[in-house]
Amino acid sequence: MREITVPPTAGLALQSADLWPWGAGNFAQLMAGWLAVPEVQLECSGTSALMVALRALKTLKPQRREVIAPAYTCPLVALAVAQCGLQLRLCDLRSDTLDMDAERLQALCSEQTLAVLPTHLCGRVADVEAALQSARAVGAYVIEDAAQALGARSDGVSVGLKGDVGFFSLAVGKGLSTFEGGVLIARDPAMRAALKTAGHTTRFSPWWELRRSVELLGYALLYRPRWLHLAYGKPLAASLSRGDWVEAAGDDFDDHIPQHSLGRWRQAVGARALRRLHDFQRTTAEQARMRVEQLKDCGLDVVTDATPAAQGVWPVILLRLPSQRIRDAVMRAHWGDGSGLSLPFVHVLPDYGRYGHVLASACDDDVSQARDWAGRLLAISNSPWLDDARFAQLLSVLEGALLQG
């Protein structure tokens, strides 16, 4: 019998009943209630949601042109900023957490800064207060990039509410998925109105909706222990055989980001699956709690939330290994064996090469600490399909790597 392929993240599998096109309720209203916010705005992707937010802020402060983001983040952030006609500046990270370095951030902020983007990477809750302090000092906005953190909370409320705008992704592997989808939130009614105005330019696209609907059906069918090797395992093996880690990690994106409305059927699928998300995240959080303790007991450096008051979500468990040499050796040996190892992102943004044309304004930013993080991070899937026996095997591999290092 084929050993199951563990997905790289803990995604919520769909059930056949999720696919009925009627009787699901209003997805936006259900999502707002689930997040405990007055309302949400649905977009076709997390990246599209970010673009809507940036365009809304541009209308409020049209003289400002710069957006500051962590140097270690998804390349789609750089593409979104460029497509909005803005300039990206990259902030280095702290040595002890994945948050932006406060001194570097303060130095980057100026009267040209439109927005700062603290990022809740891989479900870990970031220190938004530091970003707020630097942004407010120059009259800039804060957009919380919570693409990978739907359901995470800080001080008892959803992430995304401390800043001016927050956004979540409903892409594959983010927990709840409509294959692609995005959710925008804001605490201030005037900001929500600005977001709606900026989103009015988005139109329905029959082609994109058909494509995403077919992809969602494929996800419903193949996101199963028995079939995931077809949808994920084989393409991953092909990328690794070519030595293409960027493709293997899913970091290769087209320059143009599509923007269109989220279709009614996919909203219905999301509405039904949302009913199971709380229990699913509670189960994965408990699994992560136990496994984090095991990893720490072995001397491994586990990335946690920025503050004790935070409650992140756990699509993966992030480790920082002692060196890039050790990390790369583990990945070369086990990335393609179906055991649930992956990389959040392969490089800091300037090191991708192919995105250099959208990073011209950030080429001189010092990102050495972020580069160190990029070279040492490793993600272990927190999918329930990674059972205790296979996790124990991974633990043995990681212990051995530490000893050999």
mmCIF file of C-alpha atoms in Angstrom, residues 64-399:
data_model
loop_
_atom_site.group_PDB
_atom_site.id
_atom_site.type_symbol
_atom_site.label_atom_id
_atom_site.label_comp_id
_atom_site.label_asym_id
_atom_site.label_seq_id
_atom_site.Cartn_x
_atom_site.Cartn_y
_atom_site.Cartn_z
ATOM 1 C CA ARG A 64 2.392 58.915 -0.730
ATOM 2 C CA ARG A 65 4.082 56.194 -2.818
ATOM 3 C CA GLU A 66 5.959 53.743 -0.565
ATOM 4 C CA VAL A 67 4.870 50.522 1.123
ATOM 5 C CA ILE A 68 7.091 48.877 3.741
ATOM 6 C CA ALA A 69 6.969 45.091 4.130
ATOM 7 C CA PRO A 70 9.183 42.456 5.743
ATOM 8 C CA ALA A 71 12.024 41.348 3.488
ATOM 9 C CA TYR A 72 11.006 37.739 4.107
ATOM 10 C CA THR A 73 7.468 37.440 2.797
ATOM 11 C CA CYS A 74 5.494 36.120 -0.157
ATOM 12 C CA PRO A 75 6.655 37.436 -3.569
ATOM 13 C CA LEU A 76 3.010 38.202 -4.326
ATOM 14 C CA VAL A 77 3.289 41.166 -1.956
ATOM 15 C CA ALA A 78 5.953 42.720 -4.182
ATOM 16 C CA LEU A 79 3.875 42.053 -7.307
ATOM 17 C CA ALA A 80 0.734 43.523 -5.733
ATOM 18 C CA VAL A 81 2.522 46.707 -4.678
ATOM 19 C CA ALA A 82 3.981 47.133 -8.167
ATOM 20 C CA GLN A 83 0.646 46.509 -9.892
ATOM 21 C CA CYS A 84 -0.862 49.276 -7.759
ATOM 22 C CA GLY A 85 1.783 51.693 -9.027
ATOM 23 C CA LEU A 86 3.539 51.928 -5.667
ATOM 24 C CA GLN A 87 7.128 51.371 -4.515
ATOM 25 C CA LEU A 88 8.149 48.642 -2.102
ATOM 26 C CA ARG A 89 10.668 49.137 0.690
ATOM 27 C CA LEU A 90 11.970 46.105 2.558
ATOM 28 C CA CYS A 91 12.480 46.017 6.294
ATOM 29 C CA ASP A 92 14.939 43.630 7.927
ATOM 30 C CA LEU A 93 13.773 41.294 10.700
ATOM 31 C CA ARG A 94 14.645 41.096 14.342
ATOM 32 C CA SER A 95 17.185 38.456 15.324
ATOM 33 C CA ASP A 96 14.862 36.769 17.828
ATOM 34 C CA THR A 97 11.451 36.848 16.088
ATOM 35 C CA LEU A 98 9.984 37.089 12.598
ATOM 36 C CA ASP A 99 8.827 40.655 13.285
ATOM 37 C CA MET A 100 10.274 43.653 11.482
ATOM 38 C CA ASP A 101 13.206 45.270 13.270
ATOM 39 C CA ALA A 102 11.789 48.331 15.045
ATOM 40 C CA GLU A 103 14.839 50.548 14.494
ATOM 41 C CA ARG A 104 15.070 49.678 10.796
ATOM 42 C CA LEU A 105 11.348 50.236 10.395
ATOM 43 C CA GLN A 106 11.513 53.623 12.051
ATOM 44 C CA ALA A 107 14.377 54.645 9.762
ATOM 45 C CA LEU A 108 12.458 53.536 6.647
ATOM 46 C CA CYS A 109 9.254 55.371 7.523
ATOM 47 C CA SER A 110 8.918 58.864 6.059
ATOM 48 C CA GLU A 111 6.417 61.301 4.627
ATOM 49 C CA GLN A 112 6.450 59.076 1.505
ATOM 50 C CA THR A 113 5.214 56.002 3.421
ATOM 51 C CA LEU A 114 1.651 55.024 2.575
ATOM 52 C CA ALA A 115 1.440 51.767 4.539
ATOM 53 C CA VAL A 116 3.391 49.326 6.703
ATOM 54 C CA LEU A 117 2.611 45.590 6.402
ATOM 55 C CA PRO A 118 3.300 43.545 9.560
ATOM 56 C CA THR A 119 2.885 39.883 8.631
ATOM 57 C CA HIS A 120 1.375 37.039 10.644
ATOM 58 C CA LEU A 121 3.592 34.500 8.892
ATOM 59 C CA CYS A 122 2.418 30.883 8.855
ATOM 60 C CA GLY A 123 -0.227 31.629 11.472
ATOM 61 C CA ARG A 124 2.165 33.098 14.044
ATOM 62 C CA VAL A 125 0.863 36.389 15.444
ATOM 63 C CA ALA A 126 3.153 39.348 14.747
ATOM 64 C CA ASP A 127 3.917 42.377 16.908
ATOM 65 C CA VAL A 128 1.575 44.895 15.298
ATOM 66 C CA GLU A 129 2.088 47.497 18.032
ATOM 67 C CA ALA A 130 5.661 48.201 16.902
ATOM 68 C CA ALA A 131 4.488 48.699 13.320
ATOM 69 C CA LEU A 132 1.689 50.990 14.495
ATOM 70 C CA GLN A 133 4.107 53.145 16.466
ATOM 71 C CA SER A 134 6.414 53.726 13.498
ATOM 72 C CA ALA A 135 3.567 54.210 11.009
ATOM 73 C CA ARG A 136 1.615 56.631 13.173
ATOM 74 C CA ALA A 137 4.719 58.762 13.714
ATOM 75 C CA VAL A 138 4.729 59.647 10.007
ATOM 76 C CA GLY A 139 0.984 59.554 9.350
ATOM 77 C CA ALA A 140 1.049 56.198 7.523
ATOM 78 C CA TYR A 141 -1.449 53.335 7.631
ATOM 79 C CA VAL A 142 -0.977 49.758 8.828
ATOM 80 C CA ILE A 143 -2.239 46.782 6.796
ATOM 81 C CA GLU A 144 -2.032 43.482 8.639
ATOM 82 C CA ASP A 145 -1.020 40.691 6.271
ATOM 83 C CA ALA A 146 -2.934 37.827 7.865
ATOM 84 C CA ALA A 147 -3.121 35.774 4.674
ATOM 85 C CA GLN A 148 -2.007 32.646 6.560
ATOM 86 C CA ALA A 149 -3.713 33.461 9.856
ATOM 87 C CA LEU A 150 -7.492 33.208 9.496
ATOM 88 C CA GLY A 151 -8.750 32.474 13.012
ATOM 89 C CA ALA A 152 -5.695 33.841 14.858
ATOM 90 C CA ARG A 153 -6.415 36.205 17.724
ATOM 91 C CA SER A 154 -4.567 38.831 19.710
ATOM 92 C CA ASP A 155 -5.814 40.263 22.997
ATOM 93 C CA GLY A 156 -9.055 38.383 22.498
ATOM 94 C CA VAL A 157 -9.949 39.713 19.041
ATOM 95 C CA SER A 158 -9.181 38.646 15.498
ATOM 96 C CA VAL A 159 -5.860 39.652 14.023
ATOM 97 C CA GLY A 160 -6.340 42.363 11.425
ATOM 98 C CA LEU A 161 -8.155 44.730 13.772
ATOM 99 C CA LYS A 162 -5.228 46.483 15.444
ATOM 100 C CA GLY A 163 -4.102 47.974 12.162
ATOM 101 C CA ASP A 164 -6.225 50.031 9.799
ATOM 102 C CA VAL A 165 -6.941 47.085 7.483
ATOM 103 C CA GLY A 166 -6.450 43.344 7.686
ATOM 104 C CA PHE A 167 -6.741 40.662 5.047
ATOM 105 C CA PHE A 168 -6.924 36.862 4.949
ATOM 106 C CA SER A 169 -6.435 34.341 2.161
ATOM 107 C CA LEU A 170 -8.750 31.454 1.310
ATOM 108 C CA ALA A 171 -6.206 29.791 -0.967
ATOM 109 C CA VAL A 172 -5.390 26.093 -0.828
ATOM 110 C CA GLY A 173 -3.633 25.121 2.382
ATOM 111 C CA LYS A 174 -4.667 28.193 4.383
ATOM 112 C CA GLY A 175 -7.248 26.230 6.403
ATOM 113 C CA LEU A 176 -10.585 27.184 4.869
ATOM 114 C CA SER A 177 -10.379 27.292 1.078
ATOM 115 C CA THR A 178 -12.542 28.367 -1.840
ATOM 116 C CA PHE A 179 -9.453 27.436 -3.886
ATOM 117 C CA GLU A 180 -8.721 31.149 -4.137
ATOM 118 C CA GLY A 181 -10.433 33.859 -2.159
ATOM 119 C CA GLY A 182 -9.727 36.832 0.054
ATOM 120 C CA VAL A 183 -11.325 38.517 3.064
ATOM 121 C CA LEU A 184 -10.876 42.180 4.020
ATOM 122 C CA ILE A 185 -11.689 43.612 7.443
ATOM 123 C CA ALA A 186 -11.370 47.032 9.092
ATOM 124 C CA ARG A 187 -12.534 48.304 12.475
ATOM 125 C CA ASP A 188 -13.324 51.848 11.309
ATOM 126 C CA PRO A 189 -16.589 52.336 9.337
ATOM 127 C CA ALA A 190 -15.009 55.073 7.189
ATOM 128 C CA MET A 191 -12.189 52.715 6.216
ATOM 129 C CA ARG A 192 -14.690 49.971 5.364
ATOM 130 C CA ALA A 193 -16.474 52.452 3.110
ATOM 131 C CA ALA A 194 -13.172 53.307 1.388
ATOM 132 C CA LEU A 195 -12.492 49.606 0.835
ATOM 133 C CA LYS A 196 -15.913 49.105 -0.727
ATOM 134 C CA THR A 197 -15.356 52.032 -3.070
ATOM 135 C CA ALA A 198 -11.966 50.656 -4.113
ATOM 136 C CA GLY A 199 -13.497 47.224 -4.668
ATOM 137 C CA HIS A 200 -16.228 48.506 -6.964
ATOM 138 C CA THR A 201 -13.873 48.298 -9.931
ATOM 139 C CA THR A 202 -13.745 44.504 -9.557
ATOM 140 C CA ARG A 203 -16.002 42.751 -12.053
ATOM 141 C CA PHE A 204 -17.257 39.202 -12.440
ATOM 142 C CA SER A 205 -15.197 37.119 -14.874
ATOM 143 C CA PRO A 206 -16.911 34.016 -16.297
ATOM 144 C CA TRP A 207 -13.542 32.617 -17.411
ATOM 145 C CA TRP A 208 -11.798 33.007 -14.071
ATOM 146 C CA GLU A 209 -14.814 31.771 -12.134
ATOM 147 C CA LEU A 210 -15.085 28.679 -14.337
ATOM 148 C CA ARG A 211 -11.386 27.982 -13.900
ATOM 149 C CA ARG A 212 -11.465 28.427 -10.120
ATOM 150 C CA SER A 213 -14.628 26.326 -9.837
ATOM 151 C CA VAL A 214 -13.012 23.446 -11.705
ATOM 152 C CA GLU A 215 -9.914 23.794 -9.524
ATOM 153 C CA LEU A 216 -12.078 23.770 -6.396
ATOM 154 C CA LEU A 217 -13.763 20.568 -7.575
ATOM 155 C CA GLY A 218 -10.317 19.075 -8.097
ATOM 156 C CA TYR A 219 -9.348 20.138 -4.582
ATOM 157 C CA ALA A 220 -12.488 18.516 -3.158
ATOM 158 C CA LEU A 221 -11.647 15.265 -4.947
ATOM 159 C CA LEU A 222 -7.861 15.064 -4.581
ATOM 160 C CA TYR A 223 -7.234 16.656 -1.170
ATOM 161 C CA ARG A 224 -7.449 13.201 0.382
ATOM 162 C CA PRO A 225 -4.764 10.938 1.863
ATOM 163 C CA ARG A 226 -5.200 8.475 -0.983
ATOM 164 C CA TRP A 227 -4.971 10.956 -3.859
ATOM 165 C CA LEU A 228 -2.756 13.803 -2.712
ATOM 166 C CA HIS A 229 0.319 12.268 -4.343
ATOM 167 C CA LEU A 230 -1.286 13.055 -7.706
ATOM 168 C CA ALA A 231 -2.088 16.703 -6.984
ATOM 169 C CA TYR A 232 0.927 17.537 -4.831
ATOM 170 C CA GLY A 233 3.435 14.703 -4.516
ATOM 171 C CA LYS A 234 4.207 14.168 -8.199
ATOM 172 C CA PRO A 235 4.559 17.868 -9.134
ATOM 173 C CA LEU A 236 6.780 18.378 -6.079
ATOM 174 C CA ALA A 237 8.987 15.446 -7.059
ATOM 175 C CA ALA A 238 9.306 16.831 -10.596
ATOM 176 C CA SER A 239 10.368 20.267 -9.307
ATOM 177 C CA LEU A 240 12.901 18.776 -6.908
ATOM 178 C CA SER A 241 14.333 16.545 -9.627
ATOM 179 C CA ARG A 242 15.151 19.725 -11.569
ATOM 180 C CA GLY A 243 16.630 21.313 -8.460
ATOM 181 C CA ASP A 244 14.026 24.075 -8.664
ATOM 182 C CA TRP A 245 13.281 24.902 -5.044
ATOM 183 C CA VAL A 246 11.371 28.061 -5.969
ATOM 184 C CA GLU A 247 8.892 26.045 -8.017
ATOM 185 C CA ALA A 248 8.774 23.316 -5.369
ATOM 186 C CA ALA A 249 7.841 25.850 -2.709
ATOM 187 C CA GLY A 250 5.196 27.451 -4.942
ATOM 188 C CA ASP A 251 7.070 30.762 -5.048
ATOM 189 C CA ASP A 252 6.901 31.159 -8.844
ATOM 190 C CA PHE A 253 4.156 33.619 -9.744
ATOM 191 C CA ASP A 254 3.020 35.432 -12.867
ATOM 192 C CA ASP A 255 3.506 39.177 -12.798
ATOM 193 C CA HIS A 256 -0.156 39.961 -13.436
ATOM 194 C CA ILE A 257 -2.544 39.392 -10.546
ATOM 195 C CA PRO A 258 -6.136 38.711 -11.647
ATOM 196 C CA GLN A 259 -8.945 40.597 -9.937
ATOM 197 C CA HIS A 260 -12.564 39.510 -10.195
ATOM 198 C CA SER A 261 -15.460 38.819 -7.870
ATOM 199 C CA LEU A 262 -15.843 35.598 -5.883
ATOM 200 C CA GLY A 263 -18.607 33.505 -7.465
ATOM 201 C CA ARG A 264 -21.751 32.440 -5.636
ATOM 202 C CA TRP A 265 -21.111 28.695 -5.796
ATOM 203 C CA ARG A 266 -17.634 29.002 -4.312
ATOM 204 C CA GLN A 267 -19.067 31.254 -1.618
ATOM 205 C CA ALA A 268 -21.614 28.542 -0.813
ATOM 206 C CA VAL A 269 -18.837 25.958 -0.536
ATOM 207 C CA GLY A 270 -16.931 28.257 1.802
ATOM 208 C CA ALA A 271 -20.015 28.915 3.917
ATOM 209 C CA ARG A 272 -20.625 25.221 4.525
ATOM 210 C CA ALA A 273 -16.986 24.405 5.247
ATOM 211 C CA LEU A 274 -16.760 27.365 7.647
ATOM 212 C CA ARG A 275 -19.062 25.510 10.047
ATOM 213 C CA ARG A 276 -16.306 22.939 10.672
ATOM 214 C CA LEU A 277 -13.350 25.328 10.813
ATOM 215 C CA HIS A 278 -13.448 26.112 14.542
ATOM 216 C CA ASP A 279 -13.349 22.434 15.552
ATOM 217 C CA PHE A 280 -10.667 21.726 12.968
ATOM 218 C CA GLN A 281 -8.449 24.548 14.234
ATOM 219 C CA ARG A 282 -8.986 23.476 17.838
ATOM 220 C CA THR A 283 -7.842 19.965 16.939
ATOM 221 C CA THR A 284 -4.777 21.156 15.049
ATOM 222 C CA ALA A 285 -3.875 23.600 17.836
ATOM 223 C CA GLU A 286 -3.890 20.783 20.380
ATOM 224 C CA GLN A 287 -1.786 18.618 18.076
ATOM 225 C CA ALA A 288 0.661 21.494 17.606
ATOM 226 C CA ARG A 289 0.868 22.118 21.350
ATOM 227 C CA MET A 290 1.970 18.561 22.029
ATOM 228 C CA ARG A 291 4.400 18.422 19.129
ATOM 229 C CA VAL A 292 5.956 21.798 19.908
ATOM 230 C CA GLU A 293 6.794 20.488 23.374
ATOM 231 C CA GLN A 294 8.415 17.398 21.869
ATOM 232 C CA LEU A 295 10.458 19.513 19.486
ATOM 233 C CA LYS A 296 11.585 21.855 22.244
ATOM 234 C CA ASP A 297 12.543 18.899 24.440
ATOM 235 C CA CYS A 298 14.920 17.838 21.659
ATOM 236 C CA GLY A 299 16.605 21.245 21.701
ATOM 237 C CA LEU A 300 14.954 22.557 18.540
ATOM 238 C CA ASP A 301 14.125 26.257 18.139
ATOM 239 C CA VAL A 302 10.362 26.540 17.518
ATOM 240 C CA VAL A 303 8.928 29.848 16.271
ATOM 241 C CA THR A 304 6.077 31.022 18.503
ATOM 242 C CA ASP A 305 3.737 34.013 18.681
ATOM 243 C CA ALA A 306 5.124 37.479 19.395
ATOM 244 C CA THR A 307 3.266 38.003 22.670
ATOM 245 C CA PRO A 308 1.738 35.765 25.379
ATOM 246 C CA ALA A 309 -1.690 37.333 24.690
ATOM 247 C CA ALA A 310 -1.674 35.987 21.132
ATOM 248 C CA GLN A 311 -3.355 32.811 19.943
ATOM 249 C CA GLY A 312 -2.081 31.934 16.506
ATOM 250 C CA VAL A 313 -3.307 29.185 14.217
ATOM 251 C CA TRP A 314 -1.202 26.206 13.239
ATOM 252 C CA PRO A 315 -1.163 25.272 9.548
ATOM 253 C CA VAL A 316 2.500 24.389 10.125
ATOM 254 C CA ILE A 317 5.066 24.297 12.908
ATOM 255 C CA LEU A 318 8.011 26.551 12.094
ATOM 256 C CA LEU A 319 11.541 25.619 13.153
ATOM 257 C CA ARG A 320 14.741 27.634 12.936
ATOM 258 C CA LEU A 321 17.666 25.263 12.555
ATOM 259 C CA PRO A 322 21.207 26.181 13.654
ATOM 260 C CA SER A 323 22.512 26.799 10.131
ATOM 261 C CA GLN A 324 21.475 26.854 6.497
ATOM 262 C CA ARG A 325 23.768 23.901 5.843
ATOM 263 C CA ILE A 326 21.835 21.747 8.304
ATOM 264 C CA ARG A 327 18.461 22.993 7.068
ATOM 265 C CA ASP A 328 19.323 22.359 3.427
ATOM 266 C CA ALA A 329 20.643 18.871 4.171
ATOM 267 C CA VAL A 330 17.370 17.941 5.871
ATOM 268 C CA MET A 331 15.326 19.352 3.000
ATOM 269 C CA ARG A 332 17.374 17.612 0.309
ATOM 270 C CA ALA A 333 16.897 14.295 2.060
ATOM 271 C CA HIS A 334 13.243 14.551 3.044
ATOM 272 C CA TRP A 335 11.362 17.297 1.198
ATOM 273 C CA GLY A 336 10.011 14.966 -1.440
ATOM 274 C CA ASP A 337 9.331 11.881 0.686
ATOM 275 C CA GLY A 338 5.751 12.838 1.594
ATOM 276 C CA SER A 339 6.479 13.452 5.274
ATOM 277 C CA GLY A 340 5.176 17.022 5.340
ATOM 278 C CA LEU A 341 8.337 19.148 5.264
ATOM 279 C CA SER A 342 8.364 22.413 3.323
ATOM 280 C CA LEU A 343 9.743 25.944 3.256
ATOM 281 C CA PRO A 344 7.578 29.007 3.977
ATOM 282 C CA PHE A 345 9.464 30.903 1.232
ATOM 283 C CA VAL A 346 12.802 29.992 -0.319
ATOM 284 C CA HIS A 347 14.447 33.433 -0.284
ATOM 285 C CA VAL A 348 14.169 36.975 0.928
ATOM 286 C CA LEU A 349 12.553 39.005 -1.826
ATOM 287 C CA PRO A 350 15.737 40.480 -3.404
ATOM 288 C CA ASP A 351 17.266 37.001 -3.808
ATOM 289 C CA TYR A 352 14.622 35.619 -6.152
ATOM 290 C CA GLY A 353 16.088 37.361 -9.187
ATOM 291 C CA ARG A 354 12.970 37.068 -11.303
ATOM 292 C CA TYR A 355 11.204 39.723 -9.217
ATOM 293 C CA GLY A 356 14.023 42.241 -9.468
ATOM 294 C CA HIS A 357 12.044 44.447 -11.836
ATOM 295 C CA VAL A 358 9.513 45.235 -9.086
ATOM 296 C CA LEU A 359 12.114 45.714 -6.357
ATOM 297 C CA ALA A 360 14.261 48.479 -7.820
ATOM 298 C CA SER A 361 13.405 50.887 -5.002
ATOM 299 C CA ALA A 362 14.359 48.294 -2.375
ATOM 300 C CA CYS A 363 17.682 47.082 -3.742
ATOM 301 C CA ASP A 364 19.741 49.048 -1.232
ATOM 302 C CA ASP A 365 17.767 48.020 1.862
ATOM 303 C CA ASP A 366 19.876 45.946 4.273
ATOM 304 C CA VAL A 367 18.101 42.622 4.859
ATOM 305 C CA SER A 368 20.925 40.503 6.269
ATOM 306 C CA GLN A 369 18.993 39.283 9.304
ATOM 307 C CA ALA A 370 15.987 38.340 7.175
ATOM 308 C CA ARG A 371 18.341 36.465 4.860
ATOM 309 C CA ASP A 372 19.604 34.478 7.843
ATOM 310 C CA TRP A 373 16.020 33.579 8.757
ATOM 311 C CA ALA A 374 15.294 32.515 5.179
ATOM 312 C CA GLY A 375 18.288 30.187 5.198
ATOM 313 C CA ARG A 376 17.404 28.450 8.455
ATOM 314 C CA LEU A 377 13.603 28.138 8.525
ATOM 315 C CA LEU A 378 11.836 24.844 7.978
ATOM 316 C CA ALA A 379 8.128 24.048 8.202
ATOM 317 C CA ILE A 380 6.585 20.825 9.465
ATOM 318 C CA SER A 381 3.034 20.204 8.345
ATOM 319 C CA ASN A 382 0.460 20.241 11.134
ATOM 320 C CA SER A 383 -2.003 18.230 9.079
ATOM 321 C CA PRO A 384 -3.869 15.516 11.016
ATOM 322 C CA TRP A 385 -2.649 13.164 8.302
ATOM 323 C CA LEU A 386 0.865 13.395 9.727
ATOM 324 C CA ASP A 387 0.284 10.706 12.338
ATOM 325 C CA ASP A 388 2.318 10.170 15.495
ATOM 326 C CA ALA A 389 4.461 7.440 13.957
ATOM 327 C CA ARG A 390 5.599 9.565 11.022
ATOM 328 C CA PHE A 391 6.080 12.583 13.267
ATOM 329 C CA ALA A 392 8.331 10.458 15.485
ATOM 330 C CA GLN A 393 10.372 9.588 12.388
ATOM 331 C CA LEU A 394 10.711 13.279 11.553
ATOM 332 C CA LEU A 395 11.729 14.025 15.113
ATOM 333 C CA SER A 396 14.474 11.402 14.851
ATOM 334 C CA VAL A 397 15.680 12.929 11.578
ATOM 335 C CA LEU A 398 15.848 16.401 13.101
ATOM 336 C CA GLU A 399 17.635 15.176 16.231
#
